[in-house]
């Protein structure tokens, strides 16, 4: 989706979704002069209507693609060719915020029929040297055509998408591309189907050009169950401390940015950038969700902490400047030092403690 990460849609605050998408899109715009047209949210654990209308249609996307919806819903849609829909995520905005949404028939992996080509995968490679005993071009073409026709059977219009990869693949990309090059070549020579390297944008354009009337979807795709008794609902509350930290930092970031605007963005001093980056990463569907391993959760928290430290300096300076009479937007080193207490959850705040024997606060500032 062109954000800094593929954000979660269930446990995030919508402001954080907007911020992390903005950061990513700004980077892409600066580097490549383009903004993505497609929301590629293939892995979050269920999907929200807010994603559809606000982070989809309102962001300017033409389509959203994903795969994790309730298994019973998927089975039904598979049977009625309703995996591809027009999603109306907002009752308020109605058809003005509709977006085309494509749900994959099974998952985001290659189609059934042995099309995995990582170096250590066991799918048969396309052997097109007729002098070798494992020559198998016709067989592999038939496998490909069968997979295409099976998917065409549950898909409206003549276009289907094969997602040729999955998590952790392309560690040696040539092993995939050699096979896909051959499959495309021999399948097109056979002529029963036409295969091409494509993109979600090209696919979406092909869908739009048919004038097919798509079924309408309203509301969320929550809760997500991928099997009977396998409901992905625990993550709404797991790792509550990390969730709280993200939410606290999110509010702090919003306030800090307003102060940053007020005193002007400093070129050399502290900014909110580091906190913005850390917060963006923390919206990942294996971050704020709590579905990551402990050492990964620690890494997210550490980045938030580092970002907070930098933002804290900026906030202290800004508050100092604001509180001093005669200060102006050029103020950079106020005499008043504001100290903040991030550990109030464990009732720890040195500036508020008194050393009664001397009648002084324990910290000089
Ligand atoms: C979708 O339906 C077809 C029959 O039309 C069936 O062969 C296929 O297994 C179904 N796919 C899934 C993922 O249920
Ligand atoms: C397509 O669906 C029809 C009707 O369910 C079925 O008879 C046919 O075998 C299917 N074709 C493929 C290639 O899956």
mmCIF file of C-alpha atoms and ligand atoms in Angstrom:
data_model
loop_
_atom_site.group_PDB
_atom_site.id
_atom_site.type_symbol
_atom_site.label_atom_id
_atom_site.label_comp_id
_atom_site.label_asym_id
_atom_site.label_seq_id
_atom_site.Cartn_x
_atom_site.Cartn_y
_atom_site.Cartn_z
ATOM 1 C CA UNK A 1 0.000 0.000 0.000
ATOM 2 C CA UNK A 2 3.045 2.251 -0.134
ATOM 3 C CA UNK A 3 3.051 3.019 3.560
ATOM 4 C CA UNK A 4 6.106 2.530 5.743
ATOM 5 C CA UNK A 5 4.642 -0.887 6.537
ATOM 6 C CA UNK A 6 1.588 -3.020 5.801
ATOM 7 C CA UNK A 7 -0.420 -1.755 8.738
ATOM 8 C CA UNK A 8 -2.848 -3.641 10.888
ATOM 9 C CA UNK A 9 -6.501 -2.654 10.485
ATOM 10 C CA UNK A 10 -7.964 -3.842 13.781
ATOM 11 C CA UNK A 11 -5.931 -2.599 16.734
ATOM 12 C CA UNK A 12 -4.568 0.598 15.212
ATOM 13 C CA UNK A 13 -5.924 4.102 15.629
ATOM 14 C CA UNK A 14 -7.014 5.555 12.304
ATOM 15 C CA UNK A 15 -4.771 8.581 12.846
ATOM 16 C CA UNK A 16 -1.768 6.247 12.980
ATOM 17 C CA UNK A 17 -2.859 4.529 9.775
ATOM 18 C CA UNK A 18 -3.065 7.910 8.072
ATOM 19 C CA UNK A 19 0.307 9.046 9.422
ATOM 20 C CA UNK A 20 2.196 5.906 8.444
ATOM 21 C CA UNK A 21 0.614 5.900 4.985
ATOM 22 C CA UNK A 22 1.462 9.582 4.544
ATOM 23 C CA UNK A 23 5.101 9.013 5.496
ATOM 24 C CA UNK A 24 5.469 6.156 3.037
ATOM 25 C CA UNK A 25 3.663 7.911 0.198
ATOM 26 C CA UNK A 26 5.707 11.066 0.721
ATOM 27 C CA UNK A 27 8.903 9.035 0.411
ATOM 28 C CA UNK A 28 7.709 7.311 -2.768
ATOM 29 C CA UNK A 29 6.547 10.606 -4.220
ATOM 30 C CA UNK A 30 9.929 12.229 -3.552
ATOM 31 C CA UNK A 31 11.957 9.298 -4.836
ATOM 32 C CA UNK A 32 9.841 8.229 -7.793
ATOM 33 C CA UNK A 33 7.412 11.080 -8.437
ATOM 34 C CA UNK A 34 4.430 8.726 -8.123
ATOM 35 C CA UNK A 35 1.875 7.681 -5.554
ATOM 36 C CA UNK A 36 0.619 4.090 -5.442
ATOM 37 C CA UNK A 37 -2.827 3.342 -6.862
ATOM 38 C CA UNK A 38 -3.358 0.049 -5.089
ATOM 39 C CA UNK A 39 -3.819 -0.971 -1.486
ATOM 40 C CA UNK A 40 -1.941 -4.255 -1.154
ATOM 41 C CA UNK A 41 -3.071 -5.342 2.325
ATOM 42 C CA UNK A 42 -2.680 -9.046 1.740
ATOM 43 C CA UNK A 43 -1.788 -10.142 5.254
ATOM 44 C CA UNK A 44 -3.568 -8.201 8.060
ATOM 45 C CA UNK A 45 -5.894 -10.354 10.164
ATOM 46 C CA UNK A 46 -9.255 -9.161 8.960
ATOM 47 C CA UNK A 47 -10.082 -5.905 7.234
ATOM 48 C CA UNK A 48 -11.849 -2.753 8.315
ATOM 49 C CA UNK A 49 -14.365 -0.604 6.532
ATOM 50 C CA UNK A 50 -12.186 2.372 7.502
ATOM 51 C CA UNK A 51 -9.414 0.879 5.421
ATOM 52 C CA UNK A 52 -11.780 0.629 2.471
ATOM 53 C CA UNK A 53 -13.176 4.144 2.422
ATOM 54 C CA UNK A 54 -10.619 6.274 4.283
ATOM 55 C CA UNK A 55 -7.294 4.569 3.633
ATOM 56 C CA UNK A 56 -8.465 3.278 0.252
ATOM 57 C CA UNK A 57 -10.883 5.413 -1.696
ATOM 58 C CA UNK A 58 -10.039 8.696 0.081
ATOM 59 C CA UNK A 59 -6.293 8.096 -0.294
ATOM 60 C CA UNK A 60 -6.949 7.797 -4.005
ATOM 61 C CA UNK A 61 -6.501 4.078 -4.488
ATOM 62 C CA UNK A 62 -8.326 2.359 -7.326
ATOM 63 C CA UNK A 63 -8.418 -1.010 -5.606
ATOM 64 C CA UNK A 64 -7.592 -2.985 -2.488
ATOM 65 C CA UNK A 65 -6.334 -6.574 -2.499
ATOM 66 C CA UNK A 66 -6.165 -8.941 0.451
ATOM 67 C CA UNK A 67 -6.786 -12.514 1.487
ATOM 68 C CA UNK A 68 -7.577 -12.904 5.192
ATOM 69 C CA UNK A 69 -11.349 -13.033 5.577
ATOM 70 C CA UNK A 70 -13.490 -15.506 7.504
ATOM 71 C CA UNK A 71 -13.178 -18.985 5.981
ATOM 72 C CA UNK A 72 -16.939 -19.468 5.741
ATOM 73 C CA UNK A 73 -17.356 -16.113 4.054
ATOM 74 C CA UNK A 74 -14.597 -17.080 1.611
ATOM 75 C CA UNK A 75 -16.228 -20.434 0.832
ATOM 76 C CA UNK A 76 -19.549 -18.733 0.146
ATOM 77 C CA UNK A 77 -17.991 -16.053 -2.038
ATOM 78 C CA UNK A 78 -15.931 -18.658 -3.859
ATOM 79 C CA UNK A 79 -19.141 -20.467 -4.730
ATOM 80 C CA UNK A 80 -21.016 -17.371 -5.876
ATOM 81 C CA UNK A 81 -18.144 -15.563 -7.635
ATOM 82 C CA UNK A 82 -18.236 -12.793 -5.050
ATOM 83 C CA UNK A 83 -14.579 -12.690 -4.122
ATOM 84 C CA UNK A 84 -14.222 -9.489 -6.101
ATOM 85 C CA UNK A 85 -16.567 -6.738 -4.988
ATOM 86 C CA UNK A 86 -17.213 -3.055 -4.772
ATOM 87 C CA UNK A 87 -16.681 -2.262 -1.113
ATOM 88 C CA UNK A 88 -18.760 0.544 0.385
ATOM 89 C CA UNK A 89 -16.969 1.167 3.668
ATOM 90 C CA UNK A 90 -18.792 4.333 4.681
ATOM 91 C CA UNK A 91 -22.513 4.677 5.212
ATOM 92 C CA UNK A 92 -22.036 8.443 5.344
ATOM 93 C CA UNK A 93 -20.165 8.854 2.100
ATOM 94 C CA UNK A 94 -21.888 6.020 0.275
ATOM 95 C CA UNK A 95 -20.939 5.446 -3.305
ATOM 96 C CA UNK A 96 -18.566 8.417 -3.359
ATOM 97 C CA UNK A 97 -16.082 6.394 -1.285
ATOM 98 C CA UNK A 98 -16.571 3.008 -2.942
ATOM 99 C CA UNK A 99 -13.521 0.987 -3.874
ATOM 100 C CA UNK A 100 -12.904 -2.166 -5.874
ATOM 101 C CA UNK A 101 -11.733 -4.942 -3.544
ATOM 102 C CA UNK A 102 -10.244 -8.263 -4.567
ATOM 103 C CA UNK A 103 -10.060 -11.196 -2.157
ATOM 104 C CA UNK A 104 -7.746 -14.012 -3.201
ATOM 105 C CA UNK A 105 -9.460 -17.397 -3.634
ATOM 106 C CA UNK A 106 -7.146 -19.284 -1.286
ATOM 107 C CA UNK A 107 -4.140 -17.310 -0.023
ATOM 108 C CA UNK A 108 -1.393 -15.107 -1.392
ATOM 109 C CA UNK A 109 0.715 -18.021 -2.573
ATOM 110 C CA UNK A 110 1.018 -19.578 -6.047
ATOM 111 C CA UNK A 111 -2.046 -21.504 -7.271
ATOM 112 C CA UNK A 112 -2.490 -25.172 -6.334
ATOM 113 C CA UNK A 113 -0.471 -27.458 -8.603
ATOM 114 C CA UNK A 114 3.214 -27.217 -7.663
ATOM 115 C CA UNK A 115 4.349 -23.740 -8.640
ATOM 116 C CA UNK A 116 6.855 -23.030 -5.869
ATOM 117 C CA UNK A 117 10.299 -22.234 -7.203
ATOM 118 C CA UNK A 118 12.453 -21.212 -4.249
ATOM 119 C CA UNK A 119 15.838 -22.970 -4.487
ATOM 120 C CA UNK A 120 14.835 -25.547 -1.873
ATOM 121 C CA UNK A 121 11.244 -26.030 -3.095
ATOM 122 C CA UNK A 122 10.249 -29.362 -4.608
ATOM 123 C CA UNK A 123 7.908 -28.320 -7.444
ATOM 124 C CA UNK A 124 9.125 -29.798 -10.731
ATOM 125 C CA UNK A 125 11.023 -27.240 -12.792
ATOM 126 C CA UNK A 126 10.104 -26.796 -16.452
ATOM 127 C CA UNK A 127 12.518 -29.069 -18.276
ATOM 128 C CA UNK A 128 12.471 -28.092 -21.945
ATOM 129 C CA UNK A 129 15.524 -29.981 -23.174
ATOM 130 C CA UNK A 130 14.034 -32.943 -25.116
ATOM 131 C CA UNK A 131 17.268 -34.898 -24.736
ATOM 132 C CA UNK A 132 16.729 -35.164 -20.996
ATOM 133 C CA UNK A 133 14.528 -37.817 -19.421
ATOM 134 C CA UNK A 134 12.707 -35.333 -17.184
ATOM 135 C CA UNK A 135 11.452 -33.316 -20.171
ATOM 136 C CA UNK A 136 8.009 -32.149 -19.041
ATOM 137 C CA UNK A 137 6.885 -29.073 -20.972
ATOM 138 C CA UNK A 138 3.430 -30.436 -21.917
ATOM 139 C CA UNK A 139 2.802 -31.637 -18.369
ATOM 140 C CA UNK A 140 3.764 -28.320 -16.817
ATOM 141 C CA UNK A 141 1.698 -26.383 -19.365
ATOM 142 C CA UNK A 142 -1.289 -28.591 -18.581
ATOM 143 C CA UNK A 143 -0.781 -27.985 -14.848
ATOM 144 C CA UNK A 144 -0.716 -24.247 -15.430
ATOM 145 C CA UNK A 145 -3.789 -24.230 -17.676
ATOM 146 C CA UNK A 146 -5.715 -26.392 -15.188
ATOM 147 C CA UNK A 147 -4.862 -23.985 -12.355
ATOM 148 C CA UNK A 148 -5.911 -21.022 -14.479
ATOM 149 C CA UNK A 149 -9.233 -22.579 -15.491
ATOM 150 C CA UNK A 150 -10.016 -23.590 -11.911
ATOM 151 C CA UNK A 151 -9.472 -20.023 -10.734
ATOM 152 C CA UNK A 152 -11.360 -18.635 -13.720
ATOM 153 C CA UNK A 153 -14.274 -20.743 -12.538
ATOM 154 C CA UNK A 154 -14.606 -18.689 -9.359
ATOM 155 C CA UNK A 155 -13.699 -15.310 -10.873
ATOM 156 C CA UNK A 156 -15.784 -12.858 -12.888
ATOM 157 C CA UNK A 157 -14.434 -11.646 -16.228
ATOM 158 C CA UNK A 158 -11.614 -13.265 -18.161
ATOM 159 C CA UNK A 159 -8.791 -12.046 -15.967
ATOM 160 C CA UNK A 160 -7.272 -13.875 -13.030
ATOM 161 C CA UNK A 161 -4.299 -13.062 -10.833
ATOM 162 C CA UNK A 162 -1.671 -15.578 -9.744
ATOM 163 C CA UNK A 163 0.341 -14.356 -6.768
ATOM 164 C CA UNK A 164 3.709 -15.970 -7.502
ATOM 165 C CA UNK A 165 5.424 -15.888 -4.155
ATOM 166 C CA UNK A 166 4.751 -15.823 -0.454
ATOM 167 C CA UNK A 167 6.496 -14.923 2.816
ATOM 168 C CA UNK A 168 10.309 -15.131 2.731
ATOM 169 C CA UNK A 169 10.511 -16.047 -0.962
ATOM 170 C CA UNK A 170 12.748 -14.624 -3.691
ATOM 171 C CA UNK A 171 15.857 -15.093 -1.561
ATOM 172 C CA UNK A 172 17.392 -16.127 -4.880
ATOM 173 C CA UNK A 173 15.020 -14.504 -7.357
ATOM 174 C CA UNK A 174 16.453 -16.129 -10.459
ATOM 175 C CA UNK A 175 15.144 -19.539 -9.417
ATOM 176 C CA UNK A 176 11.615 -18.103 -9.732
ATOM 177 C CA UNK A 177 12.096 -15.994 -12.819
ATOM 178 C CA UNK A 178 13.724 -18.785 -14.838
ATOM 179 C CA UNK A 179 10.644 -20.956 -14.288
ATOM 180 C CA UNK A 180 8.097 -18.190 -14.794
ATOM 181 C CA UNK A 181 9.813 -17.107 -18.009
ATOM 182 C CA UNK A 182 9.515 -20.656 -19.325
ATOM 183 C CA UNK A 183 5.929 -21.120 -18.156
ATOM 184 C CA UNK A 184 4.814 -17.885 -19.784
ATOM 185 C CA UNK A 185 6.622 -18.783 -23.001
ATOM 186 C CA UNK A 186 5.232 -22.325 -23.345
ATOM 187 C CA UNK A 187 1.749 -21.524 -22.040
ATOM 188 C CA UNK A 188 1.332 -18.766 -24.617
ATOM 189 C CA UNK A 189 2.668 -21.043 -27.331
ATOM 190 C CA UNK A 190 0.013 -23.566 -26.310
ATOM 191 C CA UNK A 191 -2.562 -20.787 -26.563
ATOM 192 C CA UNK A 192 -5.408 -22.018 -24.347
ATOM 193 C CA UNK A 193 -4.741 -19.177 -21.886
ATOM 194 C CA UNK A 194 -2.612 -16.065 -22.122
ATOM 195 C CA UNK A 195 -0.052 -15.524 -19.362
ATOM 196 C CA UNK A 196 1.907 -12.349 -18.628
ATOM 197 C CA UNK A 197 3.915 -10.653 -15.913
ATOM 198 C CA UNK A 198 1.531 -8.119 -14.484
ATOM 199 C CA UNK A 199 0.905 -5.757 -11.600
ATOM 200 C CA UNK A 200 -2.141 -5.100 -9.422
ATOM 201 C CA UNK A 201 -2.682 -1.827 -11.325
ATOM 202 C CA UNK A 202 -2.720 -3.557 -14.710
ATOM 203 C CA UNK A 203 -5.045 -6.205 -13.308
ATOM 204 C CA UNK A 204 -7.380 -3.543 -11.888
ATOM 205 C CA UNK A 205 -7.475 -1.705 -15.220
ATOM 206 C CA UNK A 206 -8.379 -4.955 -16.955
ATOM 207 C CA UNK A 207 -11.225 -5.508 -14.501
ATOM 208 C CA UNK A 208 -12.548 -1.962 -14.915
ATOM 209 C CA UNK A 209 -12.463 -2.148 -18.691
ATOM 210 C CA UNK A 210 -15.051 -4.936 -18.784
ATOM 211 C CA UNK A 211 -17.945 -2.940 -17.260
ATOM 212 C CA UNK A 212 -18.812 -5.973 -15.152
ATOM 213 C CA UNK A 213 -21.343 -5.095 -12.418
ATOM 214 C CA UNK A 214 -19.613 -6.124 -9.182
ATOM 215 C CA UNK A 215 -21.406 -7.316 -6.056
ATOM 216 C CA UNK A 216 -21.597 -4.758 -3.238
ATOM 217 C CA UNK A 217 -19.877 -5.319 0.115
ATOM 218 C CA UNK A 218 -20.659 -3.174 3.168
ATOM 219 C CA UNK A 219 -19.179 -3.166 6.699
ATOM 220 C CA UNK A 220 -15.976 -4.845 7.937
ATOM 221 C CA UNK A 221 -14.353 -8.208 7.411
ATOM 222 C CA UNK A 222 -14.114 -8.913 11.166
ATOM 223 C CA UNK A 223 -13.650 -11.074 13.107
ATOM 224 C CA UNK A 224 -11.239 -13.214 11.120
ATOM 225 C CA UNK A 225 -11.257 -16.993 11.491
ATOM 226 C CA UNK A 226 -9.099 -19.023 9.132
ATOM 227 C CA UNK A 227 -10.498 -22.373 10.319
ATOM 228 C CA UNK A 228 -13.205 -23.681 12.650
ATOM 229 C CA UNK A 229 -12.175 -22.755 16.208
ATOM 230 C CA UNK A 230 -9.354 -20.593 14.905
ATOM 231 C CA UNK A 231 -10.553 -17.064 15.605
ATOM 232 C CA UNK A 232 -7.957 -14.312 15.366
ATOM 233 C CA UNK A 233 -9.535 -12.282 18.153
ATOM 234 C CA UNK A 234 -6.905 -12.625 20.899
ATOM 235 C CA UNK A 235 -4.777 -10.023 19.209
ATOM 236 C CA UNK A 236 -7.277 -7.272 20.007
ATOM 237 C CA UNK A 237 -5.848 -7.387 23.547
ATOM 238 C CA UNK A 238 -2.488 -9.184 23.413
ATOM 239 C CA UNK A 239 0.664 -7.299 24.458
ATOM 240 C CA UNK A 240 -1.453 -4.596 26.138
ATOM 241 C CA UNK A 241 1.646 -2.731 27.362
ATOM 242 C CA UNK A 242 2.931 -2.328 23.809
ATOM 243 C CA UNK A 243 -0.545 -1.293 22.666
ATOM 244 C CA UNK A 244 -0.696 1.327 25.406
ATOM 245 C CA UNK A 245 2.791 2.557 24.573
ATOM 246 C CA UNK A 246 1.876 2.966 20.905
ATOM 247 C CA UNK A 247 -1.324 4.806 21.795
ATOM 248 C CA UNK A 248 0.428 7.102 24.294
ATOM 249 C CA UNK A 249 3.185 7.879 21.815
ATOM 250 C CA UNK A 250 0.644 8.522 19.103
ATOM 251 C CA UNK A 251 -1.050 11.211 21.177
ATOM 252 C CA UNK A 252 2.297 12.635 22.190
ATOM 253 C CA UNK A 253 3.454 12.717 18.569
ATOM 254 C CA UNK A 254 0.368 14.698 17.574
ATOM 255 C CA UNK A 255 0.991 17.266 20.327
ATOM 256 C CA UNK A 256 4.736 17.412 19.615
ATOM 257 C CA UNK A 257 4.156 18.079 15.936
ATOM 258 C CA UNK A 258 1.941 21.016 16.780
ATOM 259 C CA UNK A 259 4.661 22.463 19.019
ATOM 260 C CA UNK A 260 7.216 21.733 16.315
ATOM 261 C CA UNK A 261 5.118 23.719 13.907
ATOM 262 C CA UNK A 262 4.850 26.531 16.420
ATOM 263 C CA UNK A 263 8.571 27.064 17.000
ATOM 264 C CA UNK A 264 9.556 26.043 13.482
ATOM 265 C CA UNK A 265 11.223 22.865 12.285
ATOM 266 C CA UNK A 266 14.826 22.985 13.436
ATOM 267 C CA UNK A 267 17.427 21.895 10.912
ATOM 268 C CA UNK A 268 20.012 20.663 13.390
ATOM 269 C CA UNK A 269 18.193 20.232 16.671
ATOM 270 C CA UNK A 270 15.551 17.735 17.702
ATOM 271 C CA UNK A 271 12.571 16.883 15.556
ATOM 272 C CA UNK A 272 9.616 14.534 15.713
ATOM 273 C CA UNK A 273 10.904 12.558 12.713
ATOM 274 C CA UNK A 274 12.390 9.699 14.684
ATOM 275 C CA UNK A 275 9.189 9.244 16.685
ATOM 276 C CA UNK A 276 7.170 9.413 13.469
ATOM 277 C CA UNK A 277 9.289 6.651 11.922
ATOM 278 C CA UNK A 278 9.057 4.449 15.003
ATOM 279 C CA UNK A 279 5.293 4.921 15.212
ATOM 280 C CA UNK A 280 4.893 4.114 11.537
ATOM 281 C CA UNK A 281 6.728 0.804 11.961
ATOM 282 C CA UNK A 282 4.714 0.034 15.075
ATOM 283 C CA UNK A 283 1.482 -0.019 13.025
ATOM 284 C CA UNK A 284 2.657 -3.162 11.224
ATOM 285 C CA UNK A 285 0.248 -6.097 11.359
ATOM 286 C CA UNK A 286 2.784 -7.945 13.494
ATOM 287 C CA UNK A 287 3.645 -4.989 15.740
ATOM 288 C CA UNK A 288 0.832 -3.185 17.564
ATOM 289 C CA UNK A 289 -1.209 -6.360 17.092
ATOM 290 C CA UNK A 290 1.102 -8.187 19.520
ATOM 291 C CA UNK A 291 1.563 -11.170 17.193
ATOM 292 C CA UNK A 292 5.362 -10.844 17.048
ATOM 293 C CA UNK A 293 8.027 -12.628 19.082
ATOM 294 C CA UNK A 294 9.288 -11.051 22.285
ATOM 295 C CA UNK A 295 12.603 -9.819 20.902
ATOM 296 C CA UNK A 296 10.746 -8.182 18.009
ATOM 297 C CA UNK A 297 8.298 -6.513 20.400
ATOM 298 C CA UNK A 298 11.320 -5.217 22.325
ATOM 299 C CA UNK A 299 12.757 -3.766 19.141
ATOM 300 C CA UNK A 300 9.563 -1.831 18.374
ATOM 301 C CA UNK A 301 9.445 -0.495 21.937
ATOM 302 C CA UNK A 302 13.105 0.514 21.795
ATOM 303 C CA UNK A 303 12.545 2.500 18.620
ATOM 304 C CA UNK A 304 9.556 4.253 20.183
ATOM 305 C CA UNK A 305 11.664 5.081 23.226
ATOM 306 C CA UNK A 306 14.460 6.558 21.100
ATOM 307 C CA UNK A 307 11.935 8.575 19.108
ATOM 308 C CA UNK A 308 10.297 9.784 22.297
ATOM 309 C CA UNK A 309 13.638 11.026 23.686
ATOM 310 C CA UNK A 310 14.186 13.213 20.637
ATOM 311 C CA UNK A 311 10.630 14.519 20.603
ATOM 312 C CA UNK A 312 10.850 15.219 24.325
ATOM 313 C CA UNK A 313 13.729 17.649 23.785
ATOM 314 C CA UNK A 314 11.711 19.462 21.179
ATOM 315 C CA UNK A 315 8.631 19.579 23.405
ATOM 316 C CA UNK A 316 10.645 20.905 26.363
ATOM 317 C CA UNK A 317 12.240 23.623 24.262
ATOM 318 C CA UNK A 318 8.916 24.587 22.729
ATOM 319 C CA UNK A 319 7.119 24.790 26.057
ATOM 320 C CA UNK A 320 10.016 26.818 27.476
ATOM 321 C CA UNK A 321 9.838 29.250 24.598
ATOM 322 C CA UNK A 322 6.078 29.512 24.806
ATOM 323 C CA UNK A 323 6.141 30.229 28.520
ATOM 324 C CA UNK A 324 8.762 32.953 28.391
ATOM 325 C CA UNK A 325 7.521 36.459 27.777
ATOM 326 C CA UNK A 326 8.918 38.116 24.708
ATOM 327 C CA UNK A 327 10.000 34.862 23.165
ATOM 328 C CA UNK A 328 9.333 34.465 19.503
ATOM 329 C CA UNK A 329 9.466 31.848 16.813
ATOM 330 C CA UNK A 330 13.279 32.087 16.718
ATOM 331 C CA UNK A 331 13.550 30.951 20.329
ATOM 332 C CA UNK A 332 15.853 27.929 20.608
ATOM 333 C CA UNK A 333 17.301 27.883 24.124
ATOM 334 C CA UNK A 334 14.797 29.061 26.706
ATOM 335 C CA UNK A 335 15.983 29.376 30.310
ATOM 336 C CA UNK A 336 12.930 27.556 31.630
ATOM 337 C CA UNK A 337 13.519 23.809 31.436
ATOM 338 C CA UNK A 338 10.467 21.605 31.288
ATOM 339 C CA UNK A 339 10.947 18.028 32.413
ATOM 340 C CA UNK A 340 8.532 15.294 31.435
ATOM 341 C CA UNK A 341 7.719 12.098 33.254
ATOM 342 C CA UNK A 342 7.134 9.178 30.905
ATOM 343 C CA UNK A 343 7.069 6.606 33.703
ATOM 344 C CA UNK A 344 3.959 7.800 35.504
ATOM 345 C CA UNK A 345 2.514 4.339 35.056
ATOM 346 C CA UNK A 346 4.954 3.179 37.745
ATOM 347 C CA UNK A 347 4.576 6.416 39.742
ATOM 348 C CA UNK A 348 8.102 7.524 38.944
ATOM 349 C CA UNK A 349 8.695 11.241 38.416
ATOM 350 C CA UNK A 350 11.867 12.671 40.016
ATOM 351 C CA UNK A 351 11.043 16.362 39.415
ATOM 352 C CA UNK A 352 7.964 15.984 41.597
ATOM 353 C CA UNK A 353 9.893 14.491 44.535
ATOM 354 C CA UNK A 354 11.249 16.566 47.387
ATOM 355 C CA UNK A 355 14.309 15.953 49.523
ATOM 356 C CA UNK A 356 12.677 17.159 52.730
ATOM 357 C CA UNK A 357 15.966 17.588 54.610
ATOM 358 C CA UNK A 358 17.025 20.320 52.222
ATOM 359 C CA UNK A 359 13.668 21.526 50.985
ATOM 360 C CA UNK A 360 14.779 21.097 47.412
ATOM 361 C CA UNK A 361 13.542 19.158 44.484
ATOM 362 C CA UNK A 362 15.772 16.177 43.736
ATOM 363 C CA UNK A 363 16.613 17.428 40.279
ATOM 364 C CA UNK A 364 17.935 20.891 39.787
ATOM 365 C CA UNK A 365 15.776 21.731 36.818
HETATM 366 C C1 LIG B 1 -13.686 -22.811 -4.813
HETATM 367 O O1 LIG B 1 -14.685 -23.505 -5.517
HETATM 368 C C2 LIG B 1 -14.212 -24.525 -6.382
HETATM 369 C C3 LIG B 1 -15.401 -25.136 -7.097
HETATM 370 O O2 LIG B 1 -16.082 -24.179 -7.818
HETATM 371 C C4 LIG B 1 -13.447 -25.565 -5.604
HETATM 372 O O3 LIG B 1 -12.900 -26.502 -6.502
HETATM 373 C C5 LIG B 1 -12.340 -24.906 -4.838
HETATM 374 O O4 LIG B 1 -11.717 -25.855 -4.009
HETATM 375 C C6 LIG B 1 -12.883 -23.786 -3.989
HETATM 376 N N1 LIG B 1 -11.765 -23.097 -3.408
HETATM 377 C C7 LIG B 1 -11.663 -22.914 -2.111
HETATM 378 C C8 LIG B 1 -10.427 -22.220 -1.631
HETATM 379 O O5 LIG B 1 -12.509 -23.273 -1.319
HETATM 380 C C1 LIG B 2 -15.832 -25.263 -13.254
HETATM 381 O O1 LIG B 2 -17.073 -25.360 -12.536
HETATM 382 C C2 LIG B 2 -17.946 -26.313 -13.072
HETATM 383 C C3 LIG B 2 -19.252 -26.184 -12.334
HETATM 384 O O2 LIG B 2 -19.060 -26.213 -10.944
HETATM 385 C C4 LIG B 2 -17.328 -27.699 -12.995
HETATM 386 O O3 LIG B 2 -18.175 -28.642 -13.568
HETATM 387 C C5 LIG B 2 -15.983 -27.688 -13.733
HETATM 388 O O4 LIG B 2 -15.349 -28.934 -13.550
HETATM 389 C C6 LIG B 2 -15.107 -26.592 -13.219
HETATM 390 N N1 LIG B 2 -13.917 -26.510 -14.009
HETATM 391 C C7 LIG B 2 -12.722 -26.435 -13.485
HETATM 392 C C8 LIG B 2 -11.577 -26.358 -14.426
HETATM 393 O O5 LIG B 2 -12.506 -26.432 -12.258
#
